Short mmCIF file of C-alpha atoms in Angstrom, two decimals:
data_model
loop_
_atom_site.label_atom_id
_atom_site.label_comp_id
_atom_site.label_asym_id
_atom_site.label_seq_id
_atom_site.Cartn_x
_atom_site.Cartn_y
_atom_site.Cartn_z
CA UNK Z 5 7.14 20.67 -2.75
CA UNK Z 6 4.34 18.18 -3.40
CA UNK Z 7 5.20 14.71 -2.14
CA UNK Z 8 3.47 11.35 -1.96
CA UNK Z 9 2.48 12.11 1.64
CA UNK Z 10 0.73 15.44 1.21
CA UNK Z 11 -1.24 16.91 4.08
CA UNK Z 12 -4.16 19.09 3.07
CA UNK Z 13 -7.26 19.91 5.06
CA UNK Z 14 -10.93 20.82 4.89
CA UNK Z 15 -11.32 24.56 4.31
CA UNK Z 16 -15.11 24.83 4.02
CA UNK Z 17 -17.35 25.24 7.03
CA UNK Z 18 -18.66 21.71 6.55
CA UNK Z 19 -17.56 18.43 5.02
CA UNK Z 20 -19.29 15.16 4.24
CA UNK Z 21 -21.17 13.54 7.13
CA UNK Z 22 -19.32 10.30 6.40
CA UNK Z 23 -15.55 9.80 6.31
CA UNK Z 24 -13.86 9.04 3.01
CA UNK Z 25 -13.43 5.35 3.96
CA UNK Z 26 -17.20 4.96 4.56
CA UNK Z 27 -18.56 7.22 1.80
CA UNK Z 28 -21.07 5.82 -0.69
CA UNK Z 29 -23.19 7.09 -3.57
CA UNK Z 30 -25.95 8.24 -1.21
CA UNK Z 31 -23.52 10.64 0.51
CA UNK Z 32 -23.07 12.78 -2.64
CA UNK Z 33 -25.96 15.24 -2.47
CA UNK Z 34 -26.53 17.69 -5.34
CA UNK Z 35 -25.80 21.29 -4.43
CA UNK Z 36 -23.30 20.57 -1.66
CA UNK Z 37 -19.98 22.41 -1.97
CA UNK Z 38 -16.73 21.63 -0.17
CA UNK Z 39 -13.23 23.14 -0.24
CA UNK Z 40 -9.88 21.54 0.54
CA UNK Z 41 -6.32 22.84 0.43
CA UNK Z 42 -3.58 24.00 0.19
CA UNK Z 43 -0.89 22.82 -2.26
CA UNK Z 44 1.98 24.74 -3.85
CA UNK Z 45 4.56 24.04 -6.55
CA UNK Z 46 8.13 25.31 -6.59
CA UNK Z 47 10.12 26.33 -9.67
CA UNK Z 48 12.11 23.07 -9.68
CA UNK Z 49 8.91 20.99 -9.59
CA UNK Z 50 7.39 22.94 -12.48
CA UNK Z 51 10.51 22.55 -14.62
CA UNK Z 52 11.01 18.87 -13.71
CA UNK Z 53 7.42 17.91 -14.54
CA UNK Z 54 7.39 19.87 -17.78
CA UNK Z 55 10.76 18.52 -18.88
CA UNK Z 56 9.35 15.00 -18.61
CA UNK Z 57 5.74 15.48 -19.74
CA UNK Z 58 5.04 18.89 -21.32
CA UNK Z 59 8.33 20.27 -22.69
CA UNK Z 60 7.18 23.70 -23.78
CA UNK Z 61 9.53 26.58 -22.99
CA UNK Z 62 6.86 28.44 -21.00
CA UNK Z 63 7.15 25.54 -18.51
CA UNK Z 64 10.82 24.50 -18.79
CA UNK Z 65 12.94 27.62 -19.35
CA UNK Z 66 12.55 30.37 -16.73
CA UNK Z 67 14.77 32.79 -18.66
CA UNK Z 68 12.89 32.38 -21.92
CA UNK Z 69 9.54 32.40 -20.10
CA UNK Z 70 10.26 35.93 -18.82
CA UNK Z 71 9.97 37.11 -22.46
CA UNK Z 72 7.11 34.74 -23.31
CA UNK Z 73 3.36 35.33 -23.46
CA UNK Z 74 2.84 34.99 -19.68
CA UNK Z 75 5.78 37.12 -18.53
CA UNK Z 76 7.26 34.28 -16.50
CA UNK Z 77 7.33 30.56 -15.86
CA UNK Z 78 3.96 28.80 -15.53
CA UNK Z 79 3.03 25.26 -14.53
CA UNK Z 80 1.73 22.88 -17.17
CA UNK Z 81 -2.05 22.53 -17.14
CA UNK Z 82 -1.48 18.80 -16.77
CA UNK Z 83 0.50 19.42 -13.61
CA UNK Z 84 -2.38 21.55 -12.33
CA UNK Z 85 -4.63 18.58 -13.05
CA UNK Z 86 -2.33 16.44 -10.91
CA UNK Z 87 -2.68 18.85 -7.98
CA UNK Z 88 -6.45 18.77 -8.40
CA UNK Z 89 -6.47 14.98 -8.50
CA UNK Z 90 -4.34 14.72 -5.35
CA UNK Z 91 -6.85 16.72 -3.30
CA UNK Z 92 -9.82 15.09 -5.06
CA UNK Z 93 -8.60 11.64 -4.00
CA UNK Z 94 -7.48 12.70 -0.52
CA UNK Z 95 -10.76 14.37 0.40
CA UNK Z 96 -13.64 13.94 -2.03
CA UNK Z 97 -13.84 10.69 -3.93
CA UNK Z 98 -14.76 7.64 -1.87
CA UNK Z 99 -11.90 5.35 -0.86
CA UNK Z 100 -14.27 2.35 -0.74
CA UNK Z 101 -16.98 2.94 -3.34
CA UNK Z 102 -15.29 4.66 -6.28
CA UNK Z 103 -15.58 2.29 -9.23
CA UNK Z 104 -14.24 4.27 -12.19
CA UNK Z 105 -14.64 7.46 -14.16
CA UNK Z 106 -16.02 7.58 -17.69
CA UNK Z 107 -14.20 10.91 -18.13
CA UNK Z 108 -14.36 14.63 -17.60
CA UNK Z 109 -16.15 17.40 -19.48
CA UNK Z 110 -15.38 21.06 -20.00
CA UNK Z 111 -11.71 20.97 -18.97
CA UNK Z 112 -10.42 24.56 -18.93
CA UNK Z 113 -7.15 26.24 -18.03
CA UNK Z 114 -8.39 29.81 -17.69
CA UNK Z 115 -5.41 31.45 -16.00
CA UNK Z 116 -1.80 30.40 -15.47
CA UNK Z 117 -0.57 28.77 -12.27
CA UNK Z 118 2.80 30.20 -11.29
CA UNK Z 119 5.44 28.64 -9.06
CA UNK Z 120 4.91 29.65 -5.44
CA UNK Z 121 1.15 30.15 -5.73
CA UNK Z 122 -0.97 28.12 -3.32
CA UNK Z 123 -4.10 26.42 -4.61
CA UNK Z 124 -7.22 24.92 -3.05
CA UNK Z 125 -9.89 22.63 -4.46
CA UNK Z 126 -13.58 23.54 -4.62
CA UNK Z 127 -16.03 20.75 -5.49
CA UNK Z 128 -19.79 21.05 -5.97
CA UNK Z 129 -21.97 18.00 -6.47
CA UNK Z 130 -23.91 18.88 -9.63
CA UNK Z 131 -25.89 15.66 -10.10
CA UNK Z 132 -26.19 12.18 -8.66
CA UNK Z 133 -28.36 9.51 -10.20
CA UNK Z 134 -28.61 5.75 -9.86
CA UNK Z 135 -27.63 3.81 -12.97
CA UNK Z 136 -30.58 2.35 -14.90
CA UNK Z 137 -28.51 -0.56 -16.25
CA UNK Z 138 -26.51 -1.31 -13.06
CA UNK Z 139 -28.62 -0.43 -10.00
CA UNK Z 140 -25.77 -1.20 -7.56
CA UNK Z 141 -24.06 2.09 -8.53
CA UNK Z 142 -24.70 5.65 -9.50
CA UNK Z 143 -23.15 8.43 -11.53
CA UNK Z 144 -21.98 11.53 -9.69
CA UNK Z 145 -21.22 14.66 -11.72
CA UNK Z 146 -19.07 17.21 -9.90
CA UNK Z 147 -18.08 20.77 -10.78
CA UNK Z 148 -14.40 21.04 -9.89
CA UNK Z 149 -12.27 24.19 -9.60
CA UNK Z 150 -8.66 24.68 -8.59
CA UNK Z 151 -8.42 28.17 -7.08
CA UNK Z 152 -5.55 30.42 -6.08
CA UNK Z 153 -5.48 32.50 -2.91
CA UNK Z 154 -6.81 35.46 -4.91
CA UNK Z 155 -9.60 33.30 -6.42
CA UNK Z 156 -8.18 32.94 -9.92
CA UNK Z 157 -9.08 29.58 -11.47
CA UNK Z 158 -6.14 27.81 -13.16
CA UNK Z 159 -8.24 24.67 -13.77
CA UNK Z 160 -11.92 23.80 -13.95
CA UNK Z 161 -13.77 20.74 -15.17
CA UNK Z 162 -16.84 18.61 -14.66
CA UNK Z 163 -15.90 15.18 -13.31
CA UNK Z 164 -17.99 12.05 -13.72
CA UNK Z 165 -17.55 9.22 -11.22
CA UNK Z 166 -19.24 5.88 -10.85
CA UNK Z 167 -19.84 5.27 -7.15
CA UNK Z 168 -21.22 2.11 -5.51
CA UNK Z 169 -24.42 2.35 -3.49
CA UNK Z 170 -24.17 1.65 0.23
CA UNK Z 171 -24.43 -2.10 0.82
CA UNK Z 172 -27.69 -3.30 2.32
CA UNK Z 173 -27.21 -4.66 5.85
#
């Protein structure tokens, strides 16, 4: 069960040099990749979320879903996005310098996420550049993938985040 007080951890061999509460634009270096995990959804969580936000029978009715196109119940892609966002905020995006996000590109749900499957987050800094119009911040583009234990990818996207530059002492 995913709760408000989720505990996930760094899975990659390295992590940022700076902690999340002292992470600034300069700390996001293109080419760096990090992994964090694990989260898992139960059947009740899948059905509850879908009943409220994505009431399609492939997400809400386990009996019907057995005869549906995926041969069983699957989580809503939007719920997968919520899992991604939980780990993204807990581990990747700065707790002190994140200003906003102008959006995401290339959102894909390539394979279903089933109840009971564990997922991890893989993030790769694709680009970081200082804003020409607001030089106190930069734009960080990140390739994001939610991966199962067998490396299937239920969700991928390119995130864009505006991050403040480190204050001058």
